[in-house]
mmCIF file of C-alpha atoms in Angstrom:
data_model
loop_
_atom_site.group_PDB
_atom_site.id
_atom_site.type_symbol
_atom_site.label_atom_id
_atom_site.label_comp_id
_atom_site.label_asym_id
_atom_site.label_seq_id
_atom_site.Cartn_x
_atom_site.Cartn_y
_atom_site.Cartn_z
ATOM 1 C CA ASN A 1 4.092 26.227 -6.037
ATOM 2 C CA TYR A 2 2.661 23.355 -8.031
ATOM 3 C CA SER A 3 2.608 25.154 -11.368
ATOM 4 C CA SER A 4 5.954 23.640 -12.379
ATOM 5 C CA HIS A 5 4.956 20.053 -11.508
ATOM 6 C CA THR A 6 3.140 17.545 -13.679
ATOM 7 C CA SER A 7 0.847 15.198 -11.767
ATOM 8 C CA VAL A 8 -0.540 11.955 -13.095
ATOM 9 C CA PHE A 9 -3.366 10.681 -10.903
ATOM 10 C CA LYS A 10 -6.312 9.024 -12.579
ATOM 11 C CA ILE A 11 -9.527 7.555 -11.273
ATOM 12 C CA LEU A 12 -11.462 5.771 -13.985
ATOM 13 C CA LYS A 13 -15.239 5.517 -13.941
ATOM 14 C CA ASP A 14 -14.966 1.828 -12.945
ATOM 15 C CA GLY A 15 -13.016 2.891 -9.836
ATOM 16 C CA ASN A 16 -9.569 1.795 -11.008
ATOM 17 C CA VAL A 17 -6.817 4.160 -9.852
ATOM 18 C CA GLY A 18 -3.496 5.017 -11.436
ATOM 19 C CA VAL A 19 -0.675 6.975 -9.840
ATOM 20 C CA GLY A 20 2.156 7.980 -12.136
ATOM 21 C CA ALA A 21 0.564 5.850 -14.837
ATOM 22 C CA THR A 22 -0.360 7.201 -18.227
ATOM 23 C CA THR A 23 -2.534 4.137 -18.848
ATOM 24 C CA ILE A 24 -4.022 1.768 -16.287
ATOM 25 C CA ASP A 25 -3.995 -1.981 -16.863
ATOM 26 C CA ALA A 26 -7.584 -3.275 -16.895
ATOM 27 C CA SER A 27 -6.713 -6.017 -14.379
ATOM 28 C CA ALA A 28 -5.344 -3.567 -11.783
ATOM 29 C CA LYS A 29 -7.563 -1.839 -9.245
ATOM 30 C CA LEU A 30 -4.539 0.255 -8.157
ATOM 31 C CA GLN A 31 -1.518 0.797 -10.374
ATOM 32 C CA VAL A 32 1.540 2.755 -9.282
ATOM 33 C CA ASP A 33 4.238 3.370 -11.903
ATOM 34 C CA SER A 34 7.688 4.715 -11.058
ATOM 35 C CA THR A 35 11.296 4.033 -11.938
ATOM 36 C CA THR A 36 12.669 6.065 -9.024
ATOM 37 C CA GLN A 37 10.345 5.397 -6.053
ATOM 38 C CA GLY A 38 8.627 2.496 -4.323
ATOM 39 C CA LEU A 39 5.355 1.733 -2.607
ATOM 40 C CA LEU A 40 5.256 2.482 1.121
ATOM 41 C CA PRO A 41 2.591 0.591 3.085
ATOM 42 C CA PRO A 42 1.270 1.838 6.430
ATOM 43 C CA ARG A 43 3.943 1.676 9.158
ATOM 44 C CA MET A 44 3.058 0.826 12.756
ATOM 45 C CA THR A 45 4.262 -0.975 15.856
ATOM 46 C CA THR A 46 3.352 -4.564 16.635
ATOM 47 C CA THR A 47 0.942 -3.305 19.304
ATOM 48 C CA GLN A 48 -0.778 -1.003 16.816
ATOM 49 C CA LYS A 49 -0.928 -3.770 14.178
ATOM 50 C CA ASN A 50 -2.468 -6.217 16.650
ATOM 51 C CA ALA A 51 -5.034 -3.584 17.686
ATOM 52 C CA ILE A 52 -6.534 -3.405 14.165
ATOM 53 C CA SER A 53 -10.130 -4.468 14.589
ATOM 54 C CA SER A 54 -11.151 -7.260 12.183
ATOM 55 C CA PRO A 55 -8.258 -6.955 9.704
ATOM 56 C CA ALA A 56 -9.172 -7.943 6.163
ATOM 57 C CA ASN A 57 -7.679 -11.100 4.651
ATOM 58 C CA GLY A 58 -4.617 -9.975 2.705
ATOM 59 C CA LEU A 59 -4.092 -6.743 4.667
ATOM 60 C CA VAL A 60 -0.437 -5.646 4.485
ATOM 61 C CA VAL A 61 1.440 -3.369 6.901
ATOM 62 C CA TYR A 62 5.054 -2.690 7.845
ATOM 63 C CA ASP A 63 5.762 -3.575 11.482
ATOM 64 C CA THR A 64 8.276 -1.050 12.871
ATOM 65 C CA THR A 65 8.890 -3.191 15.968
ATOM 66 C CA THR A 66 10.120 -6.195 13.973
ATOM 67 C CA ASN A 67 11.146 -4.214 10.856
ATOM 68 C CA LYS A 68 9.208 -6.630 8.634
ATOM 69 C CA HIS A 69 6.341 -6.467 6.181
ATOM 70 C CA CYS A 70 3.384 -8.446 7.528
ATOM 71 C CA GLY A 71 0.278 -9.880 5.931
ATOM 72 C CA TYR A 72 -2.940 -11.039 7.552
ATOM 73 C CA ASN A 73 -4.173 -14.433 6.318
ATOM 74 C CA GLY A 74 -7.608 -14.327 7.917
ATOM 75 C CA THR A 75 -6.406 -15.889 11.149
ATOM 76 C CA ILE A 76 -2.948 -14.551 12.056
ATOM 77 C CA TRP A 77 -0.356 -12.021 10.972
ATOM 78 C CA ASN A 78 2.581 -13.530 9.055
ATOM 79 C CA ASP A 79 5.948 -12.019 8.181
ATOM 80 C CA LEU A 80 6.033 -11.745 4.399
ATOM 81 C CA TYR A 81 9.835 -11.931 4.209
#
């Protein structure tokens, strides 16, 4: 029953998206606001990550084999921290 829940999901006419945001910053294409939850990127194994065909520069995933966030720099995947 969703009648007791308040949802805040906005898509502006310029394509900017806000989740949990009452207003969306003009410089953000995607804005997620929360004081109790985080952002969860796609989770996959190293094999699945390496099988992504033509990953975009800047693509971010969580590698469940290494337990690290990874980013693609246009040439290779790097651990972000």
